[in-house]
Tab-separated table of C-alpha atoms and ligand atoms in Angstrom:
chain	number	residue	atom	x	y	z
A	1	UNK	CA	139.101	265.162	79.036
A	2	UNK	CA	135.369	264.602	76.938
A	3	UNK	CA	134.156	268.170	75.630
A	4	UNK	CA	133.409	268.329	72.027
A	5	UNK	CA	133.362	272.148	71.962
A	6	UNK	CA	136.599	272.190	74.388
A	7	UNK	CA	137.839	275.682	74.181
A	8	UNK	CA	141.137	275.873	71.744
A	9	UNK	CA	143.068	278.500	73.818
A	10	UNK	CA	143.767	275.723	75.998
A	11	UNK	CA	144.870	273.542	73.965
A	12	UNK	CA	148.283	275.595	72.124
A	13	UNK	CA	150.370	274.292	74.161
A	14	UNK	CA	149.326	270.966	74.000
A	15	UNK	CA	150.591	267.446	71.850
A	16	UNK	CA	147.841	265.110	70.831
A	17	UNK	CA	148.391	261.508	69.423
A	18	UNK	CA	146.199	258.903	67.763
A	19	UNK	CA	146.732	255.344	66.144
A	20	UNK	CA	144.115	253.023	64.043
A	21	UNK	CA	144.830	249.446	63.358
A	22	UNK	CA	144.793	248.544	59.528
A	23	UNK	CA	142.980	245.219	59.847
A	24	UNK	CA	140.435	246.085	56.801
A	25	UNK	CA	138.673	249.892	56.117
A	26	UNK	CA	137.896	252.293	58.344
A	27	UNK	CA	134.048	252.114	60.103
A	28	UNK	CA	132.070	255.310	60.433
A	29	UNK	CA	133.122	254.438	64.065
A	30	UNK	CA	136.421	255.074	63.689
A	31	UNK	CA	136.429	258.033	61.309
A	32	UNK	CA	134.313	260.225	64.405
A	33	UNK	CA	135.535	258.024	67.521
A	34	UNK	CA	139.517	259.645	66.666
A	35	UNK	CA	140.257	260.619	63.101
A	36	UNK	CA	137.427	263.751	63.081
A	37	UNK	CA	139.203	265.090	66.722
A	38	UNK	CA	141.957	264.884	64.624
A	39	UNK	CA	141.026	267.476	61.985
A	40	UNK	CA	139.229	269.046	64.679
A	41	UNK	CA	142.188	269.825	66.554
A	42	UNK	CA	144.944	269.737	64.199
A	43	UNK	CA	144.670	273.727	64.074
A	44	UNK	CA	144.525	274.221	67.772
A	45	UNK	CA	147.357	272.231	68.939
A	46	UNK	CA	151.068	272.772	69.034
A	47	UNK	CA	151.597	269.052	67.600
A	48	UNK	CA	150.029	266.406	66.968
A	49	UNK	CA	150.877	262.614	65.767
A	50	UNK	CA	148.738	260.986	63.904
A	51	UNK	CA	150.310	257.083	62.993
A	52	UNK	CA	149.130	253.549	61.639
A	53	UNK	CA	148.842	250.859	64.310
A	54	UNK	CA	150.269	247.856	62.089
A	55	UNK	CA	152.404	246.508	64.834
A	56	UNK	CA	148.837	246.206	67.004
A	57	UNK	CA	147.033	244.666	63.171
A	58	UNK	CA	149.294	242.107	63.758
A	59	UNK	CA	148.161	240.852	67.562
A	60	UNK	CA	145.906	238.760	65.711
A	61	UNK	CA	145.870	236.854	62.030
A	62	UNK	CA	146.259	238.818	59.192
A	63	UNK	CA	146.819	237.856	55.558
A	64	UNK	CA	150.406	239.577	54.702
A	65	UNK	CA	149.152	240.456	51.021
A	66	UNK	CA	145.184	242.325	52.682
A	67	UNK	CA	147.671	244.007	55.493
A	68	UNK	CA	150.080	245.406	52.938
A	69	UNK	CA	147.085	247.410	51.486
A	70	UNK	CA	144.987	247.901	54.205
A	71	UNK	CA	148.160	250.078	55.314
A	72	UNK	CA	148.533	252.495	52.615
A	73	UNK	CA	145.337	252.756	51.942
A	74	UNK	CA	144.274	254.059	56.183
A	75	UNK	CA	147.671	256.474	55.361
A	76	UNK	CA	145.736	257.808	51.857
A	77	UNK	CA	141.773	257.421	54.022
A	78	UNK	CA	143.866	260.051	56.580
A	79	UNK	CA	144.585	262.660	54.527
A	80	UNK	CA	141.761	262.286	52.933
A	81	UNK	CA	139.493	263.037	55.735
A	82	UNK	CA	141.046	265.799	56.276
A	83	UNK	CA	144.564	264.741	58.078
A	84	UNK	CA	146.949	267.839	57.174
A	85	UNK	CA	150.372	266.560	56.108
A	86	UNK	CA	151.658	269.772	57.512
A	87	UNK	CA	150.194	269.978	60.534
A	88	UNK	CA	150.203	266.546	61.461
A	89	UNK	CA	153.203	264.085	61.586
A	90	UNK	CA	151.742	260.610	59.544
A	91	UNK	CA	153.387	257.836	60.414
A	92	UNK	CA	153.925	253.951	59.946
A	93	UNK	CA	154.432	252.177	64.040
A	94	UNK	CA	156.757	248.847	62.216
A	95	UNK	CA	158.578	252.225	60.422
A	96	UNK	CA	159.679	252.879	64.253
A	97	UNK	CA	162.040	250.497	65.850
A	98	UNK	CA	161.629	252.354	69.532
A	99	UNK	CA	158.459	251.747	69.932
A	100	UNK	CA	158.365	247.710	70.336
A	101	UNK	CA	161.623	248.497	72.693
A	102	UNK	CA	160.088	250.390	74.416
A	103	UNK	CA	157.264	248.581	74.730
A	104	UNK	CA	159.479	246.001	76.420
A	105	UNK	CA	160.865	248.004	78.741
A	106	UNK	CA	157.308	248.911	80.118
A	107	UNK	CA	156.848	244.995	79.967
A	108	UNK	CA	159.281	244.487	82.048
A	109	UNK	CA	157.855	247.139	85.009
A	110	UNK	CA	153.719	246.126	84.359
A	111	UNK	CA	152.356	243.739	86.508
A	112	UNK	CA	150.686	240.617	84.791
A	113	UNK	CA	147.706	241.015	86.760
A	114	UNK	CA	147.314	244.646	85.771
A	115	UNK	CA	147.783	243.299	82.169
A	116	UNK	CA	145.149	240.188	82.623
A	117	UNK	CA	142.264	242.421	83.535
A	118	UNK	CA	142.254	244.626	80.282
A	119	UNK	CA	138.618	244.191	79.140
A	120	UNK	CA	139.374	244.532	75.244
A	121	UNK	CA	142.113	241.574	76.743
A	122	UNK	CA	139.682	239.412	78.066
A	123	UNK	CA	137.252	239.730	75.599
A	124	UNK	CA	138.902	239.361	72.328
A	125	UNK	CA	141.336	235.914	74.292
A	126	UNK	CA	137.801	234.314	75.084
A	127	UNK	CA	136.730	233.975	71.229
A	128	UNK	CA	140.243	232.404	70.462
A	129	UNK	CA	142.019	230.316	72.643
A	130	UNK	CA	144.912	230.516	70.276
A	131	UNK	CA	145.316	233.899	71.154
A	132	UNK	CA	148.912	235.403	70.609
A	133	UNK	CA	150.822	236.310	74.127
A	134	UNK	CA	151.441	240.137	71.950
A	135	UNK	CA	147.224	240.356	72.147
A	136	UNK	CA	147.883	240.032	76.055
A	137	UNK	CA	151.119	242.907	76.227
A	138	UNK	CA	149.213	245.146	73.114
A	139	UNK	CA	148.069	247.663	76.138
A	140	UNK	CA	152.132	248.451	77.253
A	141	UNK	CA	153.116	248.873	72.917
A	142	UNK	CA	150.475	251.294	73.093
A	143	UNK	CA	151.718	253.728	76.656
A	144	UNK	CA	154.719	253.273	74.765
A	145	UNK	CA	152.715	254.570	70.994
A	146	UNK	CA	151.627	257.421	74.436
A	147	UNK	CA	154.939	258.082	76.523
A	148	UNK	CA	157.075	258.427	73.683
A	149	UNK	CA	156.400	261.782	72.682
A	150	UNK	CA	155.117	263.064	75.796
A	151	UNK	CA	151.537	263.502	74.361
A	152	UNK	CA	148.957	264.775	76.682
A	153	UNK	CA	145.956	264.249	75.334
A	154	UNK	CA	145.050	260.502	73.066
A	155	UNK	CA	141.767	260.820	70.892
A	156	UNK	CA	139.592	257.791	71.517
A	157	UNK	CA	136.375	256.571	71.754
A	158	UNK	CA	135.313	255.368	74.783
A	159	UNK	CA	136.021	251.345	74.107
A	160	UNK	CA	139.868	251.948	74.034
A	161	UNK	CA	140.208	254.584	77.379
A	162	UNK	CA	140.781	251.392	79.635
A	163	UNK	CA	144.337	251.148	77.513
A	164	UNK	CA	144.772	255.150	78.082
A	165	UNK	CA	144.444	254.487	81.826
A	166	UNK	CA	146.950	251.747	82.226
A	167	UNK	CA	149.149	254.179	79.956
A	168	UNK	CA	149.137	256.522	83.098
A	169	UNK	CA	149.548	254.069	85.523
A	170	UNK	CA	152.263	252.534	83.695
A	171	UNK	CA	154.253	256.268	83.447
A	172	UNK	CA	153.133	256.594	87.034
A	173	UNK	CA	154.781	253.892	87.982
A	174	UNK	CA	157.846	254.699	85.809
A	175	UNK	CA	157.945	258.051	87.330
A	176	UNK	CA	157.760	257.117	90.582
A	177	UNK	CA	160.797	254.189	90.430
A	178	UNK	CA	163.386	255.809	88.446
A	179	UNK	CA	162.517	259.557	88.549
A	180	UNK	CA	160.202	261.856	86.033
A	181	UNK	CA	160.325	260.604	82.700
A	182	UNK	CA	156.729	260.934	81.354
A	183	UNK	CA	153.785	263.178	80.988
A	184	UNK	CA	150.663	261.929	82.072
A	185	UNK	CA	148.760	261.646	78.973
A	186	UNK	CA	144.974	261.561	79.143
A	187	UNK	CA	142.271	259.884	76.808
A	188	UNK	CA	140.835	262.770	75.147
A	189	UNK	CA	137.066	261.704	73.576
A	190	UNK	CA	134.398	263.404	72.425
A	191	UNK	CA	130.467	263.424	73.953
A	192	UNK	CA	128.894	262.645	70.707
A	193	UNK	CA	131.378	260.081	68.823
A	194	UNK	CA	131.775	258.174	72.439
A	195	UNK	CA	130.630	255.000	70.731
A	196	UNK	CA	128.949	254.652	67.456
A	197	UNK	CA	127.094	251.178	67.818
A	198	UNK	CA	126.000	248.763	64.924
A	199	UNK	CA	122.964	249.822	62.872
A	200	UNK	CA	121.781	245.937	64.074
A	201	UNK	CA	122.353	245.645	66.752
A	202	UNK	CA	122.538	248.979	68.939
A	203	UNK	CA	123.399	247.641	72.149
A	204	UNK	CA	127.078	246.780	70.825
A	205	UNK	CA	129.434	249.501	69.381
A	206	UNK	CA	130.323	249.126	65.621
A	207	UNK	CA	133.360	247.639	64.324
A	208	UNK	CA	135.489	246.382	61.476
A	209	UNK	CA	135.467	242.598	62.271
A	210	UNK	CA	131.090	242.445	62.351
A	211	UNK	CA	130.690	239.302	60.468
A	212	UNK	CA	127.278	241.584	59.071
A	213	UNK	CA	127.977	243.588	56.472
A	214	UNK	CA	124.926	245.451	57.028
A	215	UNK	CA	125.824	246.799	60.181
A	216	UNK	CA	129.097	248.797	60.149
A	217	UNK	CA	129.840	251.536	57.203
A	218	UNK	CA	132.474	251.512	56.508
A	219	UNK	CA	134.563	254.653	55.145
A	220	UNK	CA	135.496	253.493	51.377
A	221	UNK	CA	131.085	252.076	51.174
A	222	UNK	CA	129.018	253.575	47.955
A	223	UNK	CA	126.338	255.271	48.447
A	224	UNK	CA	123.762	252.540	47.956
A	225	UNK	CA	124.986	250.336	50.240
A	226	UNK	CA	125.160	253.387	52.846
A	227	UNK	CA	121.596	254.781	51.579
A	228	UNK	CA	120.601	251.066	52.284
A	229	UNK	CA	122.316	250.210	55.873
A	230	UNK	CA	121.341	253.249	56.954
A	231	UNK	CA	117.434	252.268	56.079
A	232	UNK	CA	117.633	249.353	57.654
A	233	UNK	CA	119.201	249.706	60.627
A	234	UNK	CA	117.051	248.855	64.171
A	235	UNK	CA	114.954	251.210	66.003
A	236	UNK	CA	112.202	250.894	67.477
A	237	UNK	CA	108.258	250.875	67.536
A	238	UNK	CA	107.693	254.010	69.327
A	239	UNK	CA	107.753	256.358	66.184
A	240	UNK	CA	108.996	258.914	68.450
A	241	UNK	CA	112.907	260.568	67.126
A	242	UNK	CA	113.980	261.018	70.743
A	243	UNK	CA	117.011	260.401	72.291
A	244	UNK	CA	116.460	258.047	75.163
A	245	UNK	CA	120.472	255.406	74.437
A	246	UNK	CA	118.601	252.585	77.264
A	247	UNK	CA	115.098	252.765	75.775
A	248	UNK	CA	115.950	253.600	72.044
A	249	UNK	CA	119.412	252.640	71.093
A	250	UNK	CA	118.822	252.867	67.660
A	251	UNK	CA	117.715	256.057	67.200
A	252	UNK	CA	119.714	257.649	69.539
A	253	UNK	CA	123.202	255.867	67.330
A	254	UNK	CA	121.782	257.405	64.599
A	255	UNK	CA	121.590	260.877	66.046
A	256	UNK	CA	125.045	260.526	67.575
A	257	UNK	CA	126.073	260.338	63.695
A	258	UNK	CA	124.577	263.313	62.428
A	259	UNK	CA	125.970	265.502	65.796
A	260	UNK	CA	129.142	264.242	65.099
A	261	UNK	CA	128.990	265.233	61.544
A	262	UNK	CA	127.237	268.479	61.578
A	263	UNK	CA	126.322	271.734	63.838
A	264	UNK	CA	122.746	270.014	64.615
A	265	UNK	CA	122.782	269.111	68.423
A	266	UNK	CA	120.233	267.223	69.627
A	267	UNK	CA	117.497	269.775	70.772
A	268	UNK	CA	117.700	270.704	67.142
A	269	UNK	CA	117.255	267.306	65.901
A	270	UNK	CA	114.584	266.456	68.829
A	271	UNK	CA	112.144	269.776	67.487
A	272	UNK	CA	113.431	269.182	63.125
A	273	UNK	CA	111.845	266.054	63.415
A	274	UNK	CA	109.241	266.450	66.109
A	275	UNK	CA	106.068	264.528	64.080
A	276	UNK	CA	108.194	263.154	61.580
A	277	UNK	CA	107.804	259.257	60.959
A	278	UNK	CA	111.428	257.011	61.190
A	279	UNK	CA	112.179	256.878	57.375
A	280	UNK	CA	112.173	260.289	57.076
A	281	UNK	CA	115.427	260.532	59.611
A	282	UNK	CA	116.803	258.329	58.319
A	283	UNK	CA	116.939	259.564	54.902
A	284	UNK	CA	118.267	262.806	56.240
A	285	UNK	CA	120.647	260.569	58.578
A	286	UNK	CA	121.564	258.780	55.089
A	287	UNK	CA	122.388	262.483	53.598
A	288	UNK	CA	124.710	263.330	55.997
A	289	UNK	CA	126.528	260.633	56.249
A	290	UNK	CA	126.824	259.988	51.834
A	291	UNK	CA	127.410	263.245	51.509
A	292	UNK	CA	130.402	263.277	54.685
A	293	UNK	CA	131.778	260.432	52.215
A	294	UNK	CA	131.653	261.026	49.885
A	295	UNK	CA	134.139	263.803	49.638
A	296	UNK	CA	136.748	261.550	50.953
A	297	UNK	CA	136.077	259.202	49.422
A	298	UNK	CA	137.326	261.295	45.986
A	299	UNK	CA	139.842	262.257	47.571
A	300	UNK	CA	140.857	258.822	48.812
A	301	UNK	CA	140.704	257.421	44.799
A	302	UNK	CA	142.760	260.828	44.085
A	303	UNK	CA	145.965	259.932	46.806
A	304	UNK	CA	146.743	256.932	46.830
A	305	UNK	CA	148.359	256.016	43.586
A	306	UNK	CA	150.466	259.046	44.224
A	307	UNK	CA	154.107	258.791	45.610
A	308	UNK	CA	152.798	261.888	48.237
A	309	UNK	CA	152.625	259.147	50.275
A	310	UNK	CA	156.052	257.677	50.487
A	311	UNK	CA	157.790	261.302	50.789
A	312	UNK	CA	155.458	261.812	54.181
A	313	UNK	CA	155.981	258.739	55.387
A	314	UNK	CA	160.161	258.665	55.294
A	315	UNK	CA	160.515	262.689	56.691
A	316	UNK	CA	157.589	260.984	59.227
A	317	UNK	CA	159.855	257.844	60.253
A	318	UNK	CA	162.823	260.333	60.259
A	319	UNK	CA	161.656	262.666	63.060
A	320	UNK	CA	159.741	259.793	65.016
A	321	UNK	CA	162.847	257.734	65.670
A	322	UNK	CA	164.472	259.986	67.304
A	323	UNK	CA	161.775	261.368	69.316
A	324	UNK	CA	161.845	257.768	69.880
A	325	UNK	CA	165.779	257.104	70.422
A	326	UNK	CA	166.025	259.625	73.160
A	327	UNK	CA	162.995	258.198	75.355
A	328	UNK	CA	164.535	255.110	74.521
A	329	UNK	CA	168.338	255.961	75.477
A	330	UNK	CA	166.518	258.555	78.896
A	331	UNK	CA	164.943	254.759	80.637
A	332	UNK	CA	167.729	253.187	79.536
A	333	UNK	CA	170.182	254.918	81.629
A	334	UNK	CA	167.066	255.308	84.233
A	335	UNK	CA	166.893	251.458	84.236
A	336	UNK	CA	171.014	251.096	84.933
A	337	UNK	CA	171.260	249.669	81.133
A	338	UNK	CA	174.834	251.173	79.028
A	339	UNK	CA	173.668	253.589	76.676
B	401	TYM	P1	141.218	250.756	66.662
B	401	TYM	O1	141.959	250.353	65.414
B	401	TYM	O2	140.665	250.035	67.509
B	401	TYM	O3	140.837	252.154	65.955
B	401	TYM	C1	140.826	253.122	66.304
B	401	TYM	C2	140.011	254.210	66.844
B	401	TYM	O4	138.862	254.314	66.909
B	401	TYM	C3	137.904	253.841	67.799
B	401	TYM	N1	136.409	253.209	67.597
B	401	TYM	C4	135.953	254.034	67.855
B	401	TYM	N2	134.709	254.966	68.052
B	401	TYM	C5	134.145	255.672	68.263
B	401	TYM	N3	133.174	254.178	67.491
B	401	TYM	C6	133.206	253.007	67.161
B	401	TYM	N4	132.438	251.973	66.876
B	401	TYM	C7	134.047	253.372	67.377
B	401	TYM	N5	135.186	251.630	67.175
B	401	TYM	C8	136.292	251.941	67.159
B	401	TYM	C9	139.226	253.370	68.799
B	401	TYM	O5	138.653	254.309	69.679
B	401	TYM	C10	140.103	253.957	68.172
B	401	TYM	O6	140.295	255.494	68.813
B	401	TYM	N6	144.424	250.291	70.377
B	401	TYM	C11	144.263	251.167	68.952
B	401	TYM	C12	144.958	251.798	68.362
B	401	TYM	C13	146.275	252.415	69.207
B	401	TYM	C14	146.150	253.413	70.086
B	401	TYM	C15	147.741	253.664	69.586
B	401	TYM	C16	145.620	254.593	69.825
B	401	TYM	C17	147.232	251.974	69.429
B	401	TYM	N7	148.481	252.282	69.727
B	401	TYM	C18	148.104	254.762	70.947
B	401	TYM	C19	145.548	255.527	71.067
B	401	TYM	C20	147.277	256.002	70.824
B	401	TYM	C21	143.142	250.435	68.223
B	401	TYM	O7	142.706	248.672	68.816
B	401	TYM	O8	142.751	251.268	67.947
């Protein structure tokens, strides 16, 4: 599924689900790739789940104090970004022990070879030889997250597409072997936000773990930081505002950011900035980002200290545990275990 403006009429009976790792403040890429899509869809779907993937975060070393703070911060950010707690089940992955239980049953039906082919695993494990076993089995936990809730669509950035496709394989294999148990999920990827790129090296994705802070816009960056980063973004020497991912990745990335956050389109931007220079265009991009993030930040700081967050998590934990236990029991019975 790859439809920014997909008609809402065919979404009314659908369930959507996505999660984000609480490893540092989320980036503009996470916001555009996942959260903003959920905000768009929350009014038109039957059911929507958004969670903090804290068990995924610990597949790589984390500072416990920082992790703890990042988890609460992400819940507050979801709501500040426009996720309505009345229209979405907002929950913590680790509040629901059945995610890991379902994951184990699925791990036992997933070939080792299939997991070895995951590009994100190959990439992350090549950077550190002492990687954890969890880093390897992580995509199965992600499949469990999705399959427990019978999600139809999974709004993600393109970097997670392979993992959602793996979830489909896992579901299909289980259904074939043990009988119909899981719904087939589909990745839901918006056209414009497919991949927001690094500002200094627009050939790689904007990532929370980037070593150079000037290459990434974080949702909580100040106005001055955002302006400085966008004005310093790598472009090219052609001085023409034209979309061309291959030859002009920097400018194309900035255009993608704008069309993801506004009603502009690529042709309308090209027309608006015809004959203008990169400085003028960058200033416009910075204004768009500052306006969008400014609103989010105001709400975020109001929410952070409130106990509204604890109530939301408590209710969601109850609801999601009941759903996941049912799926876990169904799987156990089908696999021959005792319920
Ligand atoms: P994570 O935390 O790496 O990223 C969260 C979401 O942000 C998207 N994203 C981007 N989109 C566009 N441009 C970028 N530069 C960019 N960087 C990140 C990601 O595609 C993702 O949608 N494994 C997942 C978390 C997860 C999950 C799930 C997601 C766990 N279980 C079940 C969906 C369903 C992850 O690490 O995302």
